[in-house]
Coordinates of C-alpha atoms in Angstrom, one line a residue:
X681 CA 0.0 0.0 0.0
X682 CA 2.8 2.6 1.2
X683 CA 5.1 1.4 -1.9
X684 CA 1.8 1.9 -4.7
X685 CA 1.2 5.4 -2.9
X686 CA 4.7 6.1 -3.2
X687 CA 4.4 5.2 -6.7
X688 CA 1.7 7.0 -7.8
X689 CA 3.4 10.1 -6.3
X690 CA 5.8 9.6 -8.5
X691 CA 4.4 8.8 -11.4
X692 CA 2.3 12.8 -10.6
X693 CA 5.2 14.3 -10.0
X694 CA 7.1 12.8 -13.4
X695 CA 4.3 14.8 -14.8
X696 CA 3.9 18.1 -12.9
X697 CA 4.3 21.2 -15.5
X698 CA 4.5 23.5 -12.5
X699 CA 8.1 24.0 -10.8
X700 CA 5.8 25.1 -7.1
X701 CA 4.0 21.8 -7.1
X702 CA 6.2 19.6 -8.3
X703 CA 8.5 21.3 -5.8
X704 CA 5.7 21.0 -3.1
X705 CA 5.1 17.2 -4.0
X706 CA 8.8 16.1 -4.0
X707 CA 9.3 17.4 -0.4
X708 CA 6.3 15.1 0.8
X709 CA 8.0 12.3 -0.9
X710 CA 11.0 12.8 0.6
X711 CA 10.1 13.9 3.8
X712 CA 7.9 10.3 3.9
X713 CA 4.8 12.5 4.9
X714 CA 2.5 9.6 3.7
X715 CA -0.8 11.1 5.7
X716 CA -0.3 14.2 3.8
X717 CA 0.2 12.6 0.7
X718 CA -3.1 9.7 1.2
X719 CA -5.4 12.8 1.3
X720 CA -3.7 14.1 -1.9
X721 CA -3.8 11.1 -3.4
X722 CA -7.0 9.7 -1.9
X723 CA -8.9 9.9 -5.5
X724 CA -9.2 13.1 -7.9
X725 CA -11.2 16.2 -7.3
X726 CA -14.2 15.6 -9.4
X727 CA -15.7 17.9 -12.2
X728 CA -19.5 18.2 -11.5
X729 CA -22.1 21.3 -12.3
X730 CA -19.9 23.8 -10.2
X731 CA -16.9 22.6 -12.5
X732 CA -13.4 22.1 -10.2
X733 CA -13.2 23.8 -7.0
X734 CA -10.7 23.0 -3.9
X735 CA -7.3 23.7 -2.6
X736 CA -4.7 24.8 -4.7
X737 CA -1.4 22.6 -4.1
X738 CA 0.3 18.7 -5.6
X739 CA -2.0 16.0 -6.4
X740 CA -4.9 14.9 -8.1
X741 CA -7.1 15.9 -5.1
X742 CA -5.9 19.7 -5.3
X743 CA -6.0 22.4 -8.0
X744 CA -2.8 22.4 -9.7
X745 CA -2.0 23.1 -13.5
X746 CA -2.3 19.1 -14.3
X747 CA -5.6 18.6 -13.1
X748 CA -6.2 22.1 -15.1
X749 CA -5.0 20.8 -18.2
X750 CA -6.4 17.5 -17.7
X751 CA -9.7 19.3 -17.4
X752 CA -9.4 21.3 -20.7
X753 CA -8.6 18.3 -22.3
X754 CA -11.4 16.8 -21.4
X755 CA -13.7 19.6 -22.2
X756 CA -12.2 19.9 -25.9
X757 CA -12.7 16.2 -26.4
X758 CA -16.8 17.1 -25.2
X759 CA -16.9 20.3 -27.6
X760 CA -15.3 18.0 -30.6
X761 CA -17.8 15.4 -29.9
X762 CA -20.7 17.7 -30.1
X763 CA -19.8 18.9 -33.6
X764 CA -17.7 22.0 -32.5
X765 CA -14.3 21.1 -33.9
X766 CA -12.7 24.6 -34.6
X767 CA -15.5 26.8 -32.5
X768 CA -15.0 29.4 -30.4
X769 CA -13.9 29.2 -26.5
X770 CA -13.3 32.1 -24.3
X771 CA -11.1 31.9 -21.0
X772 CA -11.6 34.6 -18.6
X773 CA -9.7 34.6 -14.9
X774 CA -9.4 36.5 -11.4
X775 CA -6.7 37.8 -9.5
X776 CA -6.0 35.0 -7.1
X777 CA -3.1 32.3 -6.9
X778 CA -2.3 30.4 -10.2
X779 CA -5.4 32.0 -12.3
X780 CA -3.2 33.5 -15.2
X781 CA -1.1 30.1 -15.4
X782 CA -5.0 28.0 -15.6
X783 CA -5.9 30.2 -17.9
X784 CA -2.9 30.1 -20.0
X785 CA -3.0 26.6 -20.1
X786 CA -6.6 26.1 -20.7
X787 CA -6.1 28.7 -23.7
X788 CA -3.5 25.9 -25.1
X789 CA -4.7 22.4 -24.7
X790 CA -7.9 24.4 -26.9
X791 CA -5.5 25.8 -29.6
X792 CA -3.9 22.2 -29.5
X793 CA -7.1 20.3 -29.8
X794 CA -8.2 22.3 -33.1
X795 CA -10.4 24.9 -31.1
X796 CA -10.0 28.5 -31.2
X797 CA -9.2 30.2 -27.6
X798 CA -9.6 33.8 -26.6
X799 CA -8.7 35.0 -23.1
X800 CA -9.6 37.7 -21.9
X801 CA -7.2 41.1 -21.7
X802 CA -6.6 40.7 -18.1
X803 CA -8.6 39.6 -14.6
X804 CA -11.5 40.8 -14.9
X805 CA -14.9 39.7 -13.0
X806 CA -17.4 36.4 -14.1
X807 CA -19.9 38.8 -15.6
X808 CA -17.8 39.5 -18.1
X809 CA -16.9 36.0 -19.0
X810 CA -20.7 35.7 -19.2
X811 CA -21.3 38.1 -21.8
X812 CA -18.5 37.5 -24.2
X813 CA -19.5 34.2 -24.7
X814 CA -22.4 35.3 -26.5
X815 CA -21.1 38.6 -27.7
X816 CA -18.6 36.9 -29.2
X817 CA -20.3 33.4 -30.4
X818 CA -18.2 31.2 -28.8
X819 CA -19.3 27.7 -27.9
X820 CA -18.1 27.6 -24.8
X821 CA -16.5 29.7 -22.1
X822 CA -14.3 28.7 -18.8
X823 CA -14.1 31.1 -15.7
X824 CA -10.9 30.6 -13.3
X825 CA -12.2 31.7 -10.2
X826 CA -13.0 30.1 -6.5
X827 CA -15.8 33.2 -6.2
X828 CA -16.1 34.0 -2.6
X829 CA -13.8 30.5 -1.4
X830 CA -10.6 31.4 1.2
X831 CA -7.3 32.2 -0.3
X832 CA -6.2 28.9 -1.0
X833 CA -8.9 28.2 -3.5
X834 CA -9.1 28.3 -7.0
X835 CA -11.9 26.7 -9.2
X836 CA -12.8 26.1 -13.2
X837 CA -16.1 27.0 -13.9
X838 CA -17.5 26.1 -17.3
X839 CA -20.1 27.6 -19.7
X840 CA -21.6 26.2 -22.9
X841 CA -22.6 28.5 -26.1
X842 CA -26.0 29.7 -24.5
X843 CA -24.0 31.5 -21.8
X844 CA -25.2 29.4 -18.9
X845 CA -23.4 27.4 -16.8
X846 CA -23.1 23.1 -17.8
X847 CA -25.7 20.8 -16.2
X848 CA -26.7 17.9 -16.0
X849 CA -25.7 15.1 -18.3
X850 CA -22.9 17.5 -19.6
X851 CA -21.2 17.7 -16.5
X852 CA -21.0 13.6 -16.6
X853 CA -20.0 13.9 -20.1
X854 CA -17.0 16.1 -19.6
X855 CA -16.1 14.3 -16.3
X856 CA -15.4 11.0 -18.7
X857 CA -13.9 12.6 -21.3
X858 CA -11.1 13.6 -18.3
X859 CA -11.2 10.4 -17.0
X860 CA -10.3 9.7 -20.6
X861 CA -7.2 11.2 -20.7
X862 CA -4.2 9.8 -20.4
X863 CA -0.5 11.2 -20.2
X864 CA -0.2 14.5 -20.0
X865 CA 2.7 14.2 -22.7
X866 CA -0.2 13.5 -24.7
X867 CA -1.9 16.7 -24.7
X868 CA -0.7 18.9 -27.1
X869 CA -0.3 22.1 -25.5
X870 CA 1.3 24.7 -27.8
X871 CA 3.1 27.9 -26.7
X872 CA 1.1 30.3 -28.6
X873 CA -1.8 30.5 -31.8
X874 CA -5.0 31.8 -29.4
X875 CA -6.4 35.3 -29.5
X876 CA -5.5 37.6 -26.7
X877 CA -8.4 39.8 -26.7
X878 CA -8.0 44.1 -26.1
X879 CA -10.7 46.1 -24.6
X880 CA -13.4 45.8 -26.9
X881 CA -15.1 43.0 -25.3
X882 CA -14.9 44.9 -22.2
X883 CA -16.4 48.5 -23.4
X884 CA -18.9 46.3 -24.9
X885 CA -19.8 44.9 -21.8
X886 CA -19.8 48.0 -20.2
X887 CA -21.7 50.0 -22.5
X888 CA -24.7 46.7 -22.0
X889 CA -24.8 48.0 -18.7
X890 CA -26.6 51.2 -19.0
X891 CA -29.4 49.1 -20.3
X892 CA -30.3 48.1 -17.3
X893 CA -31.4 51.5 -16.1
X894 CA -34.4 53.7 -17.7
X895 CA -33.3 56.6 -19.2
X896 CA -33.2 60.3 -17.5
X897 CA -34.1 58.0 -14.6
X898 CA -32.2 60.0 -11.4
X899 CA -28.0 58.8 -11.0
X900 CA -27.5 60.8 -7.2
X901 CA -27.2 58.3 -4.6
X902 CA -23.6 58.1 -3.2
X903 CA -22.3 55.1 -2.3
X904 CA -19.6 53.2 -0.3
X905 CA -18.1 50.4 -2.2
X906 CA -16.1 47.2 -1.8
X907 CA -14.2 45.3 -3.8
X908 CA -13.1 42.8 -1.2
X909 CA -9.7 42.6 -2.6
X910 CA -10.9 41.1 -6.0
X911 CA -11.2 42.5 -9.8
X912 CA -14.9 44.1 -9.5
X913 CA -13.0 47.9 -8.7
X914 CA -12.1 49.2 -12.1
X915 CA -15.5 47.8 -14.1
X916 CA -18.0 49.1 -11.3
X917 CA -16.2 52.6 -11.3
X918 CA -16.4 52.6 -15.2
X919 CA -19.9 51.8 -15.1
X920 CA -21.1 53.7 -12.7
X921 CA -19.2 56.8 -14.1
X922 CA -20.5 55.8 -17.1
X923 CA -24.1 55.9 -16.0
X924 CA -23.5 59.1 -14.9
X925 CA -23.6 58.2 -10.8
X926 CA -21.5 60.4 -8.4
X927 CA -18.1 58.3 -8.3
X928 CA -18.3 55.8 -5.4
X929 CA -15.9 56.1 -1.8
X930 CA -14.0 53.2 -1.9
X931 CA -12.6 51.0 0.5
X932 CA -9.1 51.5 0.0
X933 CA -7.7 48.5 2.1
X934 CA -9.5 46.2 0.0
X935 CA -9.8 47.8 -3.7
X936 CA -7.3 46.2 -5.3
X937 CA -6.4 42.5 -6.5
X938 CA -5.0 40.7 -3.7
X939 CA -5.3 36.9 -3.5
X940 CA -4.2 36.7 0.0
X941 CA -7.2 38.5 1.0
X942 CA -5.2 40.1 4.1
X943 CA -8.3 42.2 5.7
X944 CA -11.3 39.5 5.9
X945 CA -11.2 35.8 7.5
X946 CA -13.5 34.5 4.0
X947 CA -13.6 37.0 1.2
X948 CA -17.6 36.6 1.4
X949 CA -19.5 39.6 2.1
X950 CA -21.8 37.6 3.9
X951 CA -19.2 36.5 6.5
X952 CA -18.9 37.3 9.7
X953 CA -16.4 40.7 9.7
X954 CA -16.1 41.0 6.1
X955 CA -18.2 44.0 6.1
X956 CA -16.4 45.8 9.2
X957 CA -14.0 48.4 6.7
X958 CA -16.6 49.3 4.4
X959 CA -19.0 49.9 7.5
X960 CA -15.7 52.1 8.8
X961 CA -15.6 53.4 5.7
X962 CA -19.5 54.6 5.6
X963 CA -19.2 56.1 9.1
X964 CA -16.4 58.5 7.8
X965 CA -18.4 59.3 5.0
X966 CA -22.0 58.8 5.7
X967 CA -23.2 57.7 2.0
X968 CA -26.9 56.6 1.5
X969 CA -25.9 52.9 1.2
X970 CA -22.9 50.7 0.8
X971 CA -22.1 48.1 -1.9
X972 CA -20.1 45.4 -2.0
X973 CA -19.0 42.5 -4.2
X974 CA -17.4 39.8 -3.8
X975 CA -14.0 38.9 -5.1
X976 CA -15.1 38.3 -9.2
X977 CA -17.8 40.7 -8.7
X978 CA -20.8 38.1 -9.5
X979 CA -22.4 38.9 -6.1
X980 CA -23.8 42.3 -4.6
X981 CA -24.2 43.0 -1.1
X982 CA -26.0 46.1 0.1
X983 CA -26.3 47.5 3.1
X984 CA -28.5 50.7 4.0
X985 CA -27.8 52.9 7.4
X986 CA -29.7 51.7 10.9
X987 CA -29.6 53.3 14.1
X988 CA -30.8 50.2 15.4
X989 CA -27.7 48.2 14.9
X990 CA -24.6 48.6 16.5
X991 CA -22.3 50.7 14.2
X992 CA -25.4 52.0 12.5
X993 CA -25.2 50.2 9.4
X994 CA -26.8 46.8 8.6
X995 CA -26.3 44.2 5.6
X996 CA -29.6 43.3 3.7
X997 CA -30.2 39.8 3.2
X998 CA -30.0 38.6 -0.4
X999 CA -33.3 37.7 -0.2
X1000 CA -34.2 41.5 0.8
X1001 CA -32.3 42.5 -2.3
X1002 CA -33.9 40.3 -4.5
X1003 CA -37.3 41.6 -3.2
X1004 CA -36.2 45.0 -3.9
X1005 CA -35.2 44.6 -7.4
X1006 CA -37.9 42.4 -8.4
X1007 CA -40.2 45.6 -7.2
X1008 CA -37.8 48.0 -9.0
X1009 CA -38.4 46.1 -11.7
X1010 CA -42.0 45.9 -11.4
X1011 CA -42.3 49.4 -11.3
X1012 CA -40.3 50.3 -14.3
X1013 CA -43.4 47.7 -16.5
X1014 CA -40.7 44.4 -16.6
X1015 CA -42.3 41.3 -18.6
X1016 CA -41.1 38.0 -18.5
X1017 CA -40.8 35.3 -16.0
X1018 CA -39.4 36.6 -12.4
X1019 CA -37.6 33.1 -11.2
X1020 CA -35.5 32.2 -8.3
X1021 CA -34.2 29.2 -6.5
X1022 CA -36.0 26.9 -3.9
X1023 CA -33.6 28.6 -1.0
X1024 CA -34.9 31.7 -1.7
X1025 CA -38.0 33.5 0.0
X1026 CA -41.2 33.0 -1.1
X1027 CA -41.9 36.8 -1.5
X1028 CA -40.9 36.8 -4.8
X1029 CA -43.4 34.5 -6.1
X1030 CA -45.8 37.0 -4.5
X1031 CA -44.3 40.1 -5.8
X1032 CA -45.0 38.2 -9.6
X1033 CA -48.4 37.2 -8.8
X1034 CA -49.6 40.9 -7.5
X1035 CA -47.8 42.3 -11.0
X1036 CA -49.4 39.3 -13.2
X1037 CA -46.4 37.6 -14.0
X1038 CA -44.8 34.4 -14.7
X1039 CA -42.8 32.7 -11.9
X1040 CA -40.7 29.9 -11.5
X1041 CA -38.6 27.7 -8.7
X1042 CA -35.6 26.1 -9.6
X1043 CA -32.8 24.0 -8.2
X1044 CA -29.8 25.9 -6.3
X1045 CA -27.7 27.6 -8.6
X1046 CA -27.3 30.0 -11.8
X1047 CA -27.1 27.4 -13.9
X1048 CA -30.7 26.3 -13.4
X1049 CA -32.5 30.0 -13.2
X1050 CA -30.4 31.0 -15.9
X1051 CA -32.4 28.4 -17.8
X1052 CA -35.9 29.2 -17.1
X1053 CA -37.8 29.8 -20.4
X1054 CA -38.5 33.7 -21.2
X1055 CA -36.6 34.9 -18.0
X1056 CA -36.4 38.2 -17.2
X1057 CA -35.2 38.6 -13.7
X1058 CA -33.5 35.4 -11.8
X1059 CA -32.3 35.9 -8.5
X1060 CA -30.6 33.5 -5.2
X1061 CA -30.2 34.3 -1.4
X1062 CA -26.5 34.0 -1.6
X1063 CA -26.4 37.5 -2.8
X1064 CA -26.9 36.7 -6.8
X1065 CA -28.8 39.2 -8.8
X1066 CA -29.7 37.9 -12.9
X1067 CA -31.3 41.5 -13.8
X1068 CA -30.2 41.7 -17.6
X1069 CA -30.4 38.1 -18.8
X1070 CA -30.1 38.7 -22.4
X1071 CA -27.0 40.1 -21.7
X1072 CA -25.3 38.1 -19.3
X1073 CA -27.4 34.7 -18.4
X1074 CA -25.7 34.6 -15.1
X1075 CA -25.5 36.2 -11.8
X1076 CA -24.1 39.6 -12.2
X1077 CA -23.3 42.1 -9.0
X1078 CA -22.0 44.7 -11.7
X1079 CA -25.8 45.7 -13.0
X1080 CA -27.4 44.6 -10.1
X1081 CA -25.1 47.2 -8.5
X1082 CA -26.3 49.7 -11.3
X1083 CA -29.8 49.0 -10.5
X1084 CA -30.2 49.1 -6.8
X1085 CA -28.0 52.6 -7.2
X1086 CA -31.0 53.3 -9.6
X1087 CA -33.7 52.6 -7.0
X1088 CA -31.9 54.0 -4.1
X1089 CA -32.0 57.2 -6.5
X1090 CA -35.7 57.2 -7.0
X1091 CA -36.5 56.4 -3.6
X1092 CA -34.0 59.3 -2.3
X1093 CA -35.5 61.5 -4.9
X1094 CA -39.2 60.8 -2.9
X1095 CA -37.7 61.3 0.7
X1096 CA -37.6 57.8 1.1
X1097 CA -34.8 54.5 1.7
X1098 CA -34.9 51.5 0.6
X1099 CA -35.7 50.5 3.9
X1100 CA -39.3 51.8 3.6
X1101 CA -39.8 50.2 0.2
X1102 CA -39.3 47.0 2.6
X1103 CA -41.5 48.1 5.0
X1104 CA -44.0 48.6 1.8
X1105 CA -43.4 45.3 0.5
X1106 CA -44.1 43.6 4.1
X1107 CA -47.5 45.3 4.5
X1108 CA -48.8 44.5 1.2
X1109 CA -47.4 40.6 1.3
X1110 CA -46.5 39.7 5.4
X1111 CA -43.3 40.1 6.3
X1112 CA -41.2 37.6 4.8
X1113 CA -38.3 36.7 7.7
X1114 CA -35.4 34.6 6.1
X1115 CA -32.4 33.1 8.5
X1116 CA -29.7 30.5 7.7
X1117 CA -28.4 28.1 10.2
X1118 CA -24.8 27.2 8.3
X1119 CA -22.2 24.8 9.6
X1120 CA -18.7 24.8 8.0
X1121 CA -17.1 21.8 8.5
X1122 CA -13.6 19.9 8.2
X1123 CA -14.4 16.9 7.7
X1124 CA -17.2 16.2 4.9
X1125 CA -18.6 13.1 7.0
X1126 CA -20.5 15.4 9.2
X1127 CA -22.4 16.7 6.6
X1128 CA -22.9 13.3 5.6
X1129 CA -23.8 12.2 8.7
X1130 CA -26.5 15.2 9.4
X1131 CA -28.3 14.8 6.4
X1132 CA -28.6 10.8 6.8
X1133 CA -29.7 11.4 10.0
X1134 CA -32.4 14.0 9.5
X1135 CA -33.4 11.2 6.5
X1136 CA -33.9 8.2 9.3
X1137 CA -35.2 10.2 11.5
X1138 CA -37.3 13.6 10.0
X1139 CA -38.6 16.3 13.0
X1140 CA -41.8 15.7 14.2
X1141 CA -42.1 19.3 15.1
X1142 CA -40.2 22.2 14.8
X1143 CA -40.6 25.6 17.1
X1144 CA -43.8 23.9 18.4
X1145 CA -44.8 23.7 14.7
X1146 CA -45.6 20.2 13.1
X1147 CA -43.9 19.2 10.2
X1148 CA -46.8 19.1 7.4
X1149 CA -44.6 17.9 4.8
X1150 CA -40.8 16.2 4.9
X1151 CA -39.9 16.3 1.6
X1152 CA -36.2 13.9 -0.2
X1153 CA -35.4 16.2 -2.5
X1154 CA -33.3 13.1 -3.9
X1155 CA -36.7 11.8 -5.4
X1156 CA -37.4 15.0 -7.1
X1157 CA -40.7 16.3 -7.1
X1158 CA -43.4 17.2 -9.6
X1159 CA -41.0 20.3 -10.9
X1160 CA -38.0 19.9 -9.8
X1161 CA -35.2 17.1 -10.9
X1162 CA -33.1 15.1 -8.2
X1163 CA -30.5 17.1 -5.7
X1164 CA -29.5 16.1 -2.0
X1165 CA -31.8 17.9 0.1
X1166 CA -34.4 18.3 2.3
X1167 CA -37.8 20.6 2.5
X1168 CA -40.6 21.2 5.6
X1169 CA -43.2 23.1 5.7
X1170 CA -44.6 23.7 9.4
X1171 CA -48.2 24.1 10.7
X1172 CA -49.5 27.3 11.8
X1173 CA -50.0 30.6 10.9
X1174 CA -46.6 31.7 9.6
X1175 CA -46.4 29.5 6.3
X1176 CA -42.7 28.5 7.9
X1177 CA -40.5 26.3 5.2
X1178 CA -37.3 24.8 6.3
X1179 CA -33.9 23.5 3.3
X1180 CA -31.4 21.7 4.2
X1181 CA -28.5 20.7 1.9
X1182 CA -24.8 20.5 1.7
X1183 CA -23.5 23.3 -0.4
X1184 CA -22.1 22.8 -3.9
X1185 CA -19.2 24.9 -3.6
X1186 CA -17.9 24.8 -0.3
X1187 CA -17.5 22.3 3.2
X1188 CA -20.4 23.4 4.6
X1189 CA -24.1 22.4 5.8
X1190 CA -26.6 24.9 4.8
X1191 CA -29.8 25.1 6.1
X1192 CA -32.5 28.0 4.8
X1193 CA -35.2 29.1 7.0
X1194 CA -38.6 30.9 6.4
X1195 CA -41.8 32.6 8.2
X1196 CA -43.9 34.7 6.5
X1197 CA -45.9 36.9 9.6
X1198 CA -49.4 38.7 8.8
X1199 CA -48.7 42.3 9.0
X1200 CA -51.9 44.4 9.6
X1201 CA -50.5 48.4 9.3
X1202 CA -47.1 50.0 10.2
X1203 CA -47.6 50.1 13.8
X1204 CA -47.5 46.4 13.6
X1205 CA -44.1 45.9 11.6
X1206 CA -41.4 46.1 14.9
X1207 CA -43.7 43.5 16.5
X1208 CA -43.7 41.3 13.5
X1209 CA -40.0 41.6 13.1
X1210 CA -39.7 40.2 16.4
X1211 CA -42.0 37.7 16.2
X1212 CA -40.4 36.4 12.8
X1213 CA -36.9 36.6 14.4
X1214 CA -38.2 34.1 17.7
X1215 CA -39.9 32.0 15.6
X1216 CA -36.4 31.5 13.5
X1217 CA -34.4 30.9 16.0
X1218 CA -36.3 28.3 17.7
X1219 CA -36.5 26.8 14.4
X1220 CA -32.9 27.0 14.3
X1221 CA -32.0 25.5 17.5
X1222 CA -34.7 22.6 17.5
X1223 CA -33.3 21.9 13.8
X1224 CA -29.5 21.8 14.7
X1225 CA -30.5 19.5 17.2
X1226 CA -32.3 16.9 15.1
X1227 CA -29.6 17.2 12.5
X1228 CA -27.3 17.0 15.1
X1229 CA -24.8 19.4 14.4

């Protein structure tokens, strides 16, 4: 067993393009580290609807430029099967560790499998990547980018011609054709022959933006804004310049490319301090709301001033965004289906019905509301925003930044925050309280574990509420396909709904929580508020406890 681990090693390391890995891996060899190099050697990280995503380092199990160029390989042999032998694929890239050499090398094993490659001029956010797979006509596009993952991350996130992201069977399809491939000597890997696009993609992209907003609408909010140490900087100062909003403050700590991410324990806008230097920031400053993205700019966070909150500012939920802008949208006469994933609150269905739309639910993920026929607005808790679909058929924090600046202008222009349009939206529909109980784990058994656990035995009863309806989301249901999770809906009067899955992206249990409490006038909305937040977090606790976590 030690000799064939040894071996394999080896046999890696024979092959490793990359002078830091292959560096990396020989000191495990010869320091005889074997635990370290079981877990590196324990299988191969696996290509699935998320693409690649882990821990960049030697080995099969990590992200490294031979599991990179393994997975272009792969992905060219798909494309040529399919009948695209000389189409179009565009490579785009972020800042962090190792993205320029992925892309580099994705970019060759392409021109070397009869493909045309273009890469994008520099690192430049996901939206991007988006668009210029359809501006340009390519058949498919690939993303370097771990989004919001720590430091260490790096990930390879495939799109086909449409623009969307690959599901289901393509993922399966791809992951054979990696499987498939043998030597790395055997990839042909050239050193040059792919297009190294200029700016013109990019001003296209930017000058798609201003679409998004109605013309002579009013441009005078004034913002805070947060890069997070990733790309999104330069493209959401150009648009919003462009759009003719004052120029935003930035956070200066964390405006530029840095993938060591020095200021924020997860480069996630929704963690836990992430937030503290633009909050800083907006105290010095005292803008009408802050925005932040996250480190490829795909995500928007918003957050609006409250006295009630320590420091006086407070994030908005993703779901409270996407209620926003599906009003927004509303308002400015938007047709077409308003869609969002099964995570996400229920008050958007409601927003659609009042305005006579279409709606849909879909699976977690861009890739599946990116796909929902006649879309016009798509939108996911995790702070994802799809407001200009024809344009980009993704999640987008550079427009959806461009259109909550839009809304916050209106409202500001009426005397009003975006906080009252909430307070609008709860009196008309009940106030729609979301909370997340999320568990990041180590090791991936506990996740395992929890969910097998809450399968064998489902809550009775949560918050004093009985469970109407436990729900595998494994069997699928009448509109949905298969995925590993798990739905409630409670008794009573609050219409609470309970998710639980493992995340797609990242170590972690996530579990999505919802009550929807009758609101009768304004007087009643503090009360409701802290009824909704009770009600969540006894939900919470009696649900970590059945899961056991």
């Amino acid at each position: 067993m030690q000799d064939d681990l040894i071996a394999r090693a080896e046999a890696w390391l024979a092959e490793d393009p990359d002078p830091e890995t292959a560096a990396e891996l020989r000191g495990l060899i010869e320091a005889d580290d074997l635990a370290e190099l079981a877990d590196r050697f324990a299988g191969t990280l696996q290509f699935g609807t998320a693409g690649l995503r882990g821990e960049i380092g030697a080995g099969p199990m990590r992200m490294n430029r031979s599991v990179v160029i393994r997975a272009a390989a792969g992905l060219a042999a798909y494309l040529k099967a399919k009948g695209h032998e000389g189409g179009l694929v565009v490579v785009g890239y972020d800042a962090r560790y190792k993205s320029v050499d992925f892309a580099r090398d994705t970019a060759a094993v392409m021109t070397g499998a009869g493909l045309r490659a273009a890469v994008l001029p520099r690192p430049l956010p996901t939206p991007v990547l988006a668009y210029a797979i359809r501006h340009l006509g390519a058949v498919a596009g690939v993303e370097v980018t771990a989004s919001h993952n720590p430091p260490r991350d790096n990930g390879y996130k495939v799109y086909l011609g449409d623009g969307s992201q690959i599901v289901s069977p393509a993922d399966a399809e791809i992951a054979a054709e990696i499987a498939a491939v043998d030597a790395l000597a055997d990839v042909p890997r050239p050193s040059d022959g792919w297009l190294q696009l200029d700016e013109e993609v990019l001003e296209a992209y930017l000058a798609r933006t201003d679409s998004v907003l109605s013309p002579g609408s009013p441009r005078t909010v004034r913002t805070v804004y947060t890069a997070m140490h990733g790309v999104g900087k330069d493209v959401v100062t150009a648009a919003f310049a462009r759009a003719g909003f004052p120029p935003p403050a930035l956070v200066a700590e964390q405006a530029e490319p840095d993938p060591a991410f020095p200021t924020v324990a997860f480069p996630n806008p929704e963690e836990p301090g992430a937030m503290d230097l633009a909050f800083e920031a907006a105290r010095a400053v005292a803008p009408d709301i802050v925005i932040a993205n996250d480190p490829d700019a795909d995500r928007c966070a918003v957050a609006v001033p409250d006295d009630a909150v320590e420091g006086g500012w407070r994030m908005l939920r993703g779901d409270e965004v996407g209620a926003l802008l599906a009003a927004h949208l509303v308002h400015k006469g938007a047709r077409g289906t308003f869609a969002e994933s099964i995570v996400s609150s229920s008050l958007l269905g409601r927003i659609a019905e009042a305005a006579g739309l279409p709606y849909e639910e879909t699976l977690t993920g861009f890739k599946w509301i990116s796909r929902v026929e006649g879309l016009r607005y798509g939108y996911e808790e995790a702070l994802g925003y799809c407001v200009d679909p024809e344009g980009v058929r993704d999640k987008d924090g550079i427009t959806a930044a461009l259109l909550v600046a839009e809304l916050a202008s209106e409202l500001k222009e009426q005397g009003r925050t975006l906080t009252d349009l909430l307070d609008d939206l709860a009196m008309e529909h009940g106030l729609h309280a979301t909370d997340q109980l999320s568990v990041r784990v180590q090791d991936l058994s506990v996740i395992a574990n929890a969910m097998q656990r809450l399968r064998d035995e489902p809550p009775t009863a949560l918050a004093g509420l009985r469970v109407t309806s436990a729900e595998d989301l494994t069997r699928g249901t009448d509109t949905l396909p298969p995925t590993d999770g798990l739905r409630y809906y409670l008794d009573g009067n609050y219409k609470a709904r309970v998710i639980v899955r493992p995340s797609g992206t990242e170590p972690k249990l996530k579990c999505y929580l919802e009550v929807v409490v009758p609101v009768a006038d304004a007087s009643d909305l503090a009360a409701a508020r802290n009824r909704g937040a009770d009600v969540l977090a006894s939900i919470k606790k009696d649900l970590a406890a059945a899961a056991g976590i």
